[in-house]
mmCIF file of C-alpha atoms and ligand atoms in Angstrom:
data_model
loop_
_atom_site.group_PDB
_atom_site.id
_atom_site.type_symbol
_atom_site.label_atom_id
_atom_site.label_comp_id
_atom_site.label_asym_id
_atom_site.label_seq_id
_atom_site.Cartn_x
_atom_site.Cartn_y
_atom_site.Cartn_z
ATOM 1 C CA MET A 1216 1.661 -8.416 -28.281
ATOM 2 C CA ASP A 1217 3.630 -5.353 -27.159
ATOM 3 C CA CYS A 1218 5.577 -5.956 -23.965
ATOM 4 C CA VAL A 1219 7.898 -4.104 -21.593
ATOM 5 C CA PHE A 1220 10.418 -5.646 -19.240
ATOM 6 C CA GLY A 1221 10.656 -4.085 -15.774
ATOM 7 C CA ILE A 1222 13.890 -5.134 -14.111
ATOM 8 C CA ASP A 1223 15.287 -4.618 -10.634
ATOM 9 C CA ILE A 1224 18.976 -5.385 -10.132
ATOM 10 C CA GLY A 1225 19.918 -6.143 -6.541
ATOM 11 C CA GLY A 1226 23.198 -7.174 -4.951
ATOM 12 C CA THR A 1227 22.061 -10.806 -4.679
ATOM 13 C CA ASP A 1228 19.532 -11.312 -7.435
ATOM 14 C CA VAL A 1229 17.924 -9.656 -10.426
ATOM 15 C CA LYS A 1230 14.138 -9.523 -10.634
ATOM 16 C CA ILE A 1231 12.775 -9.588 -14.165
ATOM 17 C CA GLY A 1232 9.120 -8.854 -14.901
ATOM 18 C CA LYS A 1233 7.308 -9.013 -18.213
ATOM 19 C CA PHE A 1234 4.436 -6.545 -18.563
ATOM 20 C CA TYR A 1235 1.502 -6.210 -20.943
ATOM 21 C CA GLU A 1236 0.417 -2.611 -20.356
ATOM 22 C CA ASN A 1237 0.438 -2.250 -16.562
ATOM 23 C CA GLU A 1238 -0.090 -5.917 -15.865
ATOM 24 C CA LEU A 1239 2.781 -8.063 -14.658
ATOM 25 C CA VAL A 1240 2.247 -11.260 -16.636
ATOM 26 C CA TYR A 1241 5.418 -13.154 -15.770
ATOM 27 C CA LYS A 1242 8.231 -12.715 -13.282
ATOM 28 C CA THR A 1243 11.427 -14.532 -12.575
ATOM 29 C CA THR A 1244 14.666 -14.103 -10.702
ATOM 30 C CA ILE A 1245 18.256 -14.710 -11.762
ATOM 31 C CA LYS A 1246 21.401 -14.584 -9.661
ATOM 32 C CA THR A 1247 23.436 -11.372 -9.766
ATOM 33 C CA ASN A 1248 26.846 -12.413 -11.063
ATOM 34 C CA ARG A 1249 29.186 -9.922 -9.416
ATOM 35 C CA GLU A 1250 32.365 -11.557 -10.762
ATOM 36 C CA ASP A 1251 34.732 -9.477 -12.924
ATOM 37 C CA ASP A 1252 33.366 -6.174 -11.577
ATOM 38 C CA GLY A 1253 29.827 -7.164 -12.488
ATOM 39 C CA ARG A 1254 30.521 -7.170 -16.215
ATOM 40 C CA HIS A 1255 28.268 -10.212 -16.883
ATOM 41 C CA ILE A 1256 25.155 -8.840 -15.227
ATOM 42 C CA LEU A 1257 23.669 -7.045 -18.220
ATOM 43 C CA ASN A 1258 24.414 -9.914 -20.630
ATOM 44 C CA ASP A 1259 22.686 -12.336 -18.257
ATOM 45 C CA ILE A 1260 19.648 -10.054 -18.311
ATOM 46 C CA PHE A 1261 19.678 -9.776 -22.120
ATOM 47 C CA LYS A 1262 19.758 -13.562 -22.411
ATOM 48 C CA LYS A 1263 16.728 -13.864 -20.143
ATOM 49 C CA ILE A 1264 14.790 -11.158 -21.994
ATOM 50 C CA ASP A 1265 15.379 -12.898 -25.342
ATOM 51 C CA GLU A 1266 14.265 -16.187 -23.824
ATOM 52 C CA LEU A 1267 11.078 -14.695 -22.323
ATOM 53 C CA LEU A 1268 10.011 -12.696 -25.392
ATOM 54 C CA GLU A 1269 8.263 -15.707 -26.957
ATOM 55 C CA GLY A 1270 7.259 -13.895 -30.123
ATOM 56 C CA ASP A 1271 6.041 -10.738 -28.380
ATOM 57 C CA ASN A 1272 7.069 -7.306 -29.592
ATOM 58 C CA LEU A 1273 9.563 -5.683 -27.222
ATOM 59 C CA ILE A 1274 8.815 -1.957 -26.895
ATOM 60 C CA GLY A 1275 10.673 -1.027 -23.730
ATOM 61 C CA ILE A 1276 13.096 -1.986 -20.976
ATOM 62 C CA GLY A 1277 13.299 -0.321 -17.585
ATOM 63 C CA ILE A 1278 16.112 -1.128 -15.174
ATOM 64 C CA GLY A 1279 16.438 -0.233 -11.500
ATOM 65 C CA VAL A 1280 19.995 -0.245 -10.142
ATOM 66 C CA PRO A 1281 21.431 -0.004 -6.609
ATOM 67 C CA GLY A 1282 23.292 3.287 -7.019
ATOM 68 C CA PRO A 1283 22.944 6.835 -8.307
ATOM 69 C CA VAL A 1284 22.142 7.231 -12.017
ATOM 70 C CA LEU A 1285 23.824 10.189 -13.685
ATOM 71 C CA ASN A 1286 21.961 11.687 -16.668
ATOM 72 C CA ASN A 1287 19.575 8.700 -16.630
ATOM 73 C CA SER A 1288 22.440 6.699 -18.053
ATOM 74 C CA ILE A 1289 25.664 6.260 -16.107
ATOM 75 C CA VAL A 1290 25.680 4.076 -13.025
ATOM 76 C CA SER A 1291 28.189 3.710 -10.217
ATOM 77 C CA SER A 1292 27.254 0.940 -7.817
ATOM 78 C CA LYS A 1293 29.481 -0.423 -5.094
ATOM 79 C CA ASN A 1294 27.025 -3.307 -4.658
ATOM 80 C CA LEU A 1295 27.530 -4.469 -8.239
ATOM 81 C CA GLY A 1296 31.171 -3.485 -8.691
ATOM 82 C CA TRP A 1297 30.201 -0.904 -11.337
ATOM 83 C CA ASP A 1298 32.201 2.276 -11.747
ATOM 84 C CA GLU A 1299 30.592 4.710 -14.187
ATOM 85 C CA VAL A 1300 29.034 2.047 -16.379
ATOM 86 C CA ASP A 1301 26.981 3.578 -19.205
ATOM 87 C CA VAL A 1302 24.030 1.240 -18.765
ATOM 88 C CA LEU A 1303 21.667 3.203 -21.019
ATOM 89 C CA ASN A 1304 23.924 2.921 -24.048
ATOM 90 C CA ILE A 1305 24.840 -0.713 -23.455
ATOM 91 C CA VAL A 1306 21.142 -1.606 -23.419
ATOM 92 C CA LYS A 1307 20.398 0.614 -26.429
ATOM 93 C CA GLU A 1308 23.208 -0.984 -28.400
ATOM 94 C CA LYS A 1309 21.665 -4.397 -27.871
ATOM 95 C CA TYR A 1310 18.052 -3.225 -28.400
ATOM 96 C CA PRO A 1311 18.304 -0.134 -30.653
ATOM 97 C CA ASN A 1312 14.596 0.375 -31.303
ATOM 98 C CA VAL A 1313 13.126 0.155 -27.835
ATOM 99 C CA GLU A 1314 12.540 2.731 -25.090
ATOM 100 C CA VAL A 1315 15.087 2.343 -22.304
ATOM 101 C CA VAL A 1316 14.885 3.841 -18.816
ATOM 102 C CA ILE A 1317 17.512 3.515 -16.087
ATOM 103 C CA LEU A 1318 16.488 4.391 -12.533
ATOM 104 C CA ASN A 1319 17.887 4.204 -9.051
ATOM 105 C CA ASP A 1320 16.298 1.151 -7.369
ATOM 106 C CA ALA A 1321 14.654 3.020 -4.487
ATOM 107 C CA ASN A 1322 13.298 5.599 -6.936
ATOM 108 C CA ALA A 1323 11.928 2.758 -9.049
ATOM 109 C CA ALA A 1324 10.218 1.272 -5.989
ATOM 110 C CA ALA A 1325 8.744 4.680 -5.109
ATOM 111 C CA VAL A 1326 7.252 4.977 -8.581
ATOM 112 C CA GLY A 1327 5.973 1.395 -8.356
ATOM 113 C CA GLU A 1328 4.149 2.163 -5.111
ATOM 114 C CA MET A 1329 2.658 5.231 -6.777
ATOM 115 C CA ALA A 1330 1.535 3.213 -9.810
ATOM 116 C CA LYS A 1331 -0.030 0.280 -8.016
ATOM 117 C CA GLY A 1332 0.919 0.047 -4.340
ATOM 118 C CA GLY A 1333 0.667 1.884 -1.038
ATOM 119 C CA ALA A 1334 0.900 5.376 -2.542
ATOM 120 C CA VAL A 1335 -1.836 5.313 -5.206
ATOM 121 C CA ASP A 1336 -3.807 7.901 -3.239
ATOM 122 C CA TYR A 1337 -0.963 10.417 -3.066
ATOM 123 C CA HIS A 1338 0.500 12.869 -5.537
ATOM 124 C CA SER A 1339 3.419 13.938 -3.315
ATOM 125 C CA PHE A 1340 5.116 11.536 -0.937
ATOM 126 C CA LEU A 1341 8.397 10.342 0.496
ATOM 127 C CA PHE A 1342 9.171 6.692 0.060
ATOM 128 C CA ILE A 1343 11.686 4.919 2.262
ATOM 129 C CA THR A 1344 12.836 1.318 2.271
ATOM 130 C CA LEU A 1345 14.157 -0.004 5.534
ATOM 131 C CA GLY A 1346 16.281 -3.049 4.760
ATOM 132 C CA THR A 1347 19.974 -3.791 5.093
ATOM 133 C CA GLY A 1348 20.364 -0.077 4.385
ATOM 134 C CA ILE A 1349 17.902 2.763 3.822
ATOM 135 C CA GLY A 1350 16.750 3.756 0.351
ATOM 136 C CA GLY A 1351 14.544 6.687 -0.463
ATOM 137 C CA GLY A 1352 12.556 8.311 -3.233
ATOM 138 C CA ILE A 1353 10.742 11.628 -3.491
ATOM 139 C CA ILE A 1354 7.643 12.147 -5.627
ATOM 140 C CA VAL A 1355 6.242 15.657 -6.025
ATOM 141 C CA ASP A 1356 3.065 16.247 -8.062
ATOM 142 C CA ASP A 1357 3.296 12.727 -9.551
ATOM 143 C CA GLU A 1358 6.843 13.360 -10.751
ATOM 144 C CA LEU A 1359 9.935 11.570 -9.497
ATOM 145 C CA ILE A 1360 12.576 14.020 -8.262
ATOM 146 C CA GLU A 1361 15.936 12.696 -9.495
ATOM 147 C CA GLY A 1362 18.142 15.720 -8.906
ATOM 148 C CA ASP A 1363 21.154 17.134 -10.718
ATOM 149 C CA THR A 1364 23.349 14.036 -10.335
ATOM 150 C CA GLY A 1365 20.586 11.467 -9.929
ATOM 151 C CA SER A 1366 20.993 11.440 -6.169
ATOM 152 C CA ALA A 1367 17.778 12.998 -4.909
ATOM 153 C CA GLY A 1368 16.073 10.990 -2.191
ATOM 154 C CA GLU A 1369 19.241 9.580 -0.628
ATOM 155 C CA ILE A 1370 17.546 9.900 2.728
ATOM 156 C CA GLY A 1371 19.689 7.106 4.204
ATOM 157 C CA HIS A 1372 22.758 9.335 4.226
ATOM 158 C CA ILE A 1373 21.406 12.173 6.321
ATOM 159 C CA ARG A 1374 23.641 12.686 9.340
ATOM 160 C CA VAL A 1375 21.839 12.037 12.600
ATOM 161 C CA GLY A 1376 24.730 11.971 15.102
ATOM 162 C CA PHE A 1377 27.658 14.217 15.889
ATOM 163 C CA ASN A 1378 30.113 11.940 17.658
ATOM 164 C CA ASN A 1379 31.542 10.065 14.666
ATOM 165 C CA GLU A 1380 30.398 6.764 16.133
ATOM 166 C CA ARG A 1381 29.540 4.684 13.087
ATOM 167 C CA LEU A 1382 31.341 4.853 9.761
ATOM 168 C CA CYS A 1383 28.980 4.468 6.809
ATOM 169 C CA LYS A 1384 29.967 2.694 3.585
ATOM 170 C CA CYS A 1385 29.543 6.057 1.833
ATOM 171 C CA GLY A 1386 32.581 7.336 3.741
ATOM 172 C CA LEU A 1387 30.729 9.632 6.141
ATOM 173 C CA TYR A 1388 29.918 9.055 9.799
ATOM 174 C CA ASP A 1389 26.575 8.540 11.518
ATOM 175 C CA CYS A 1390 24.310 8.401 8.473
ATOM 176 C CA VAL A 1391 20.781 7.429 9.511
ATOM 177 C CA GLU A 1392 21.130 4.054 7.777
ATOM 178 C CA GLN A 1393 23.834 3.162 10.288
ATOM 179 C CA TYR A 1394 21.117 3.252 12.974
ATOM 180 C CA SER A 1395 17.672 2.806 11.453
ATOM 181 C CA SER A 1396 18.180 -0.216 9.212
ATOM 182 C CA ALA A 1397 18.217 -3.958 9.877
ATOM 183 C CA THR A 1398 21.980 -3.882 10.351
ATOM 184 C CA GLY A 1399 21.828 -0.636 12.341
ATOM 185 C CA ILE A 1400 19.398 -1.874 14.954
ATOM 186 C CA VAL A 1401 21.356 -5.119 15.387
ATOM 187 C CA LYS A 1402 24.461 -3.046 16.109
ATOM 188 C CA THR A 1403 22.548 -0.946 18.641
ATOM 189 C CA ALA A 1404 21.057 -3.993 20.357
ATOM 190 C CA ASN A 1405 24.439 -5.695 20.547
ATOM 191 C CA ASN A 1406 25.841 -2.626 22.317
ATOM 192 C CA LEU A 1407 22.895 -2.379 24.702
ATOM 193 C CA ARG A 1408 22.558 -6.022 25.745
ATOM 194 C CA ILE A 1409 26.021 -6.406 27.268
ATOM 195 C CA GLY A 1410 25.756 -7.171 30.975
ATOM 196 C CA ARG A 1411 21.972 -6.760 31.017
ATOM 197 C CA GLU A 1412 19.069 -9.081 31.481
ATOM 198 C CA THR A 1413 17.389 -9.576 28.134
ATOM 199 C CA LYS A 1414 16.160 -12.381 25.896
ATOM 200 C CA LEU A 1415 18.549 -10.936 23.327
ATOM 201 C CA ASN A 1416 21.352 -12.692 25.192
ATOM 202 C CA GLU A 1417 19.661 -16.037 24.526
ATOM 203 C CA ILE A 1418 18.635 -15.869 20.871
ATOM 204 C CA GLU A 1419 20.098 -14.673 17.604
ATOM 205 C CA VAL A 1420 20.113 -10.875 17.455
ATOM 206 C CA THR A 1421 18.232 -10.060 14.260
ATOM 207 C CA SER A 1422 16.109 -7.070 13.388
ATOM 208 C CA LYS A 1423 12.959 -9.231 13.448
ATOM 209 C CA ASN A 1424 13.786 -10.716 16.860
ATOM 210 C CA ILE A 1425 14.499 -7.279 18.313
ATOM 211 C CA PHE A 1426 11.125 -5.937 17.166
ATOM 212 C CA ASP A 1427 9.317 -9.102 18.319
ATOM 213 C CA LEU A 1428 10.888 -8.876 21.795
ATOM 214 C CA ALA A 1429 10.157 -5.157 22.019
ATOM 215 C CA LYS A 1430 6.497 -5.936 21.301
ATOM 216 C CA ILE A 1431 6.328 -8.203 24.356
ATOM 217 C CA GLY A 1432 8.072 -5.699 26.589
ATOM 218 C CA ASP A 1433 11.753 -6.700 26.612
ATOM 219 C CA GLU A 1434 13.322 -3.481 27.879
ATOM 220 C CA VAL A 1435 16.625 -3.724 26.053
ATOM 221 C CA ALA A 1436 14.882 -4.540 22.763
ATOM 222 C CA LEU A 1437 12.534 -1.604 23.326
ATOM 223 C CA GLU A 1438 15.493 0.688 23.924
ATOM 224 C CA ALA A 1439 17.016 -0.473 20.629
ATOM 225 C CA VAL A 1440 13.720 0.177 18.817
ATOM 226 C CA ASN A 1441 13.439 3.631 20.396
ATOM 227 C CA ASN A 1442 16.959 4.496 19.241
ATOM 228 C CA PHE A 1443 16.040 3.297 15.725
ATOM 229 C CA ILE A 1444 12.923 5.488 15.768
ATOM 230 C CA GLU A 1445 14.662 8.549 17.202
ATOM 231 C CA LYS A 1446 17.215 8.635 14.380
ATOM 232 C CA LEU A 1447 14.716 7.839 11.641
ATOM 233 C CA ALA A 1448 12.147 10.380 12.844
ATOM 234 C CA THR A 1449 14.920 13.013 12.919
ATOM 235 C CA ALA A 1450 15.849 12.362 9.286
ATOM 236 C CA LEU A 1451 12.228 12.169 8.117
ATOM 237 C CA ALA A 1452 11.388 15.429 9.873
ATOM 238 C CA ALA A 1453 14.254 17.143 8.052
ATOM 239 C CA VAL A 1454 13.095 15.913 4.642
ATOM 240 C CA THR A 1455 9.431 16.591 5.370
ATOM 241 C CA ASN A 1456 10.213 20.145 6.473
ATOM 242 C CA THR A 1457 11.935 20.597 3.108
ATOM 243 C CA VAL A 1458 9.501 18.850 0.763
ATOM 244 C CA ASN A 1459 6.158 18.990 2.634
ATOM 245 C CA PRO A 1460 4.707 15.780 1.123
ATOM 246 C CA GLU A 1461 1.212 14.430 1.795
ATOM 247 C CA ALA A 1462 2.540 11.155 3.109
ATOM 248 C CA ILE A 1463 5.541 9.049 4.057
ATOM 249 C CA VAL A 1464 5.320 5.523 2.638
ATOM 250 C CA VAL A 1465 7.477 2.941 4.396
ATOM 251 C CA GLY A 1466 8.668 -0.285 2.765
ATOM 252 C CA GLY A 1467 11.527 -2.775 3.012
ATOM 253 C CA GLY A 1468 11.989 -5.861 5.183
ATOM 254 C CA VAL A 1469 11.995 -3.973 8.493
ATOM 255 C CA SER A 1470 8.585 -2.474 7.684
ATOM 256 C CA LYS A 1471 7.163 -5.947 8.402
ATOM 257 C CA ALA A 1472 7.224 -4.795 12.044
ATOM 258 C CA GLY A 1473 4.035 -3.065 10.860
ATOM 259 C CA ASP A 1474 1.893 -0.804 13.048
ATOM 260 C CA PHE A 1475 4.135 -1.279 16.074
ATOM 261 C CA LEU A 1476 6.877 0.536 14.175
ATOM 262 C CA ILE A 1477 4.714 2.978 12.204
ATOM 263 C CA LYS A 1478 2.696 4.243 15.197
ATOM 264 C CA ARG A 1479 5.830 4.949 17.230
ATOM 265 C CA LEU A 1480 7.595 6.504 14.278
ATOM 266 C CA GLU A 1481 4.632 8.761 13.538
ATOM 267 C CA LYS A 1482 4.392 9.913 17.145
ATOM 268 C CA ARG A 1483 8.069 10.827 17.422
ATOM 269 C CA PHE A 1484 8.069 12.387 13.956
ATOM 270 C CA ASN A 1485 5.237 14.709 14.984
ATOM 271 C CA GLU A 1486 7.262 15.844 17.981
ATOM 272 C CA LEU A 1487 10.316 16.620 15.859
ATOM 273 C CA CYS A 1488 8.954 18.158 12.657
ATOM 274 C CA PHE A 1489 8.035 21.772 11.973
ATOM 275 C CA PHE A 1490 4.513 22.536 13.265
ATOM 276 C CA SER A 1491 2.983 23.109 9.848
ATOM 277 C CA VAL A 1492 3.919 19.642 8.522
ATOM 278 C CA ARG A 1493 2.568 17.822 11.579
ATOM 279 C CA GLY A 1494 -0.049 15.318 10.601
ATOM 280 C CA THR A 1495 1.790 14.105 7.484
ATOM 281 C CA LYS A 1496 0.269 10.665 6.842
ATOM 282 C CA PHE A 1497 2.228 7.443 7.334
ATOM 283 C CA ALA A 1498 1.454 4.387 5.224
ATOM 284 C CA LEU A 1499 2.979 0.987 4.567
ATOM 285 C CA ALA A 1500 4.223 0.053 1.118
ATOM 286 C CA LYS A 1501 2.315 -2.802 -0.511
ATOM 287 C CA LEU A 1502 4.306 -4.261 -3.376
ATOM 288 C CA GLY A 1503 7.286 -5.654 -1.473
ATOM 289 C CA ASN A 1504 9.989 -6.954 -3.816
ATOM 290 C CA ASP A 1505 7.847 -6.329 -6.898
ATOM 291 C CA ALA A 1506 7.817 -2.536 -6.483
ATOM 292 C CA GLY A 1507 10.932 -1.933 -8.593
ATOM 293 C CA MET A 1508 9.590 -3.939 -11.542
ATOM 294 C CA TYR A 1509 6.299 -2.041 -11.478
ATOM 295 C CA GLY A 1510 8.141 1.269 -11.191
ATOM 296 C CA THR A 1511 10.492 0.709 -14.122
ATOM 297 C CA ASN A 1512 7.604 -0.517 -16.301
ATOM 298 C CA TYR A 1513 5.627 2.610 -15.345
ATOM 299 C CA MET A 1514 8.484 4.936 -16.297
ATOM 300 C CA VAL A 1515 9.034 3.229 -19.657
ATOM 301 C CA ARG A 1516 5.301 3.552 -20.474
ATOM 302 C CA LYS A 1517 5.327 7.191 -19.359
ATOM 303 C CA LYS A 1518 8.194 7.946 -21.755
ATOM 304 C CA LEU A 1519 6.493 6.104 -24.614
ATOM 305 C CA ASN A 1520 3.313 8.120 -24.029
ATOM 306 C CA GLU A 1521 5.260 11.376 -24.011
ATOM 307 C CA HIS A 1522 6.672 10.522 -27.471
ATOM 308 C CA LYS A 1523 3.168 9.867 -28.754
ATOM 309 C CA LYS A 1524 2.026 13.313 -27.640
ATOM 310 C CA VAL A 1525 4.847 15.129 -29.440
HETATM 311 ZN ZN1 LIG B 2256 26.249 7.199 4.436
#
C-alpha cells in the first residue's frame, strides 16, 4: 500500500506518523539526538522509516523543523544545532524517488489544523502556538504563506515593548514571545509576586498554575495573565490588520487554559484592532502534538496531486 511519513522534529523528540491517504495509521516518537550539531537526527529518522515501512510503498516524506526553511530546502535551527543544513537534498539522496517536503514546524501545524483540526471551516486564518515560545502560521485562501525566506508567520518575534526589557533568543528585545508564552508569563509572575500576598509565593510558578490561580481570583496571577493578553492581543491585532483572516486559531500547551484565555484575548483584541477586522473569530486548535504530522502529510499529498494534474 502507498504510504507517506509525516514527521515533526522538535527540540526534545521527533514525532513520526505513517499515513495511508489522510489517515494516520501509526505514530511513534524518538528522541532528538542533538549531539554533534544535530548531525544524527536525520539518520535516526531514516532508520525508523525503513523499520516502519513493512513492505508498503513509500511515496512521500514530509518534515516539519523548528526554524525557517529557505527555498523549501535549507534549514537553520538553533534548537537542533543546524546551520544551513540542506535537509531536502539529504532526504532526496536517501530516498530518490519519493516526494519530499520540508516545512517550518508551526507552518506544518497550521496546515494540519486546516486539514483535520480546529481550522477545517476556514480558508484564511492565523495559527499561533503558545508553548515555550510562540510559533505562527498564515493561511490565505487555503494556501500556506511561506514568504521570500521561509519566515512568514513568525508572529512570536513582533516587538511589543519599547524599553528593551527582555532579550529574545533571536537577538532582539521585547518580542511578544518573551511575554505571551509559558516562559514569558512565568517571568512576569515572578516579577509581580515579590513582596505581595499571592498563592504564587507558596507553589511552583508555572504557566498552568498562574492560569489556574487567576481563574479563582488570585490578583497577582490575574495581573500576570492580563499582561500576557495585552502583549498577545497587540501582536495579533497587527497581523490581523495586515492579513484580515477569517479566524485566529490558538494551539500549544498554554492554550489548555481554554475559554478563560480565549475570551479575554478576544475581548482585548477587539479593542486594539482596526475597526473593520473586529469580530475576527477565535478558535482552539484540536490536534495538539499531532498537528505537524498531519500538516506535513497534507503538503506531500498536495504536491503529489499537483504532479498528477500536469
Ligand atoms: Zn525574538
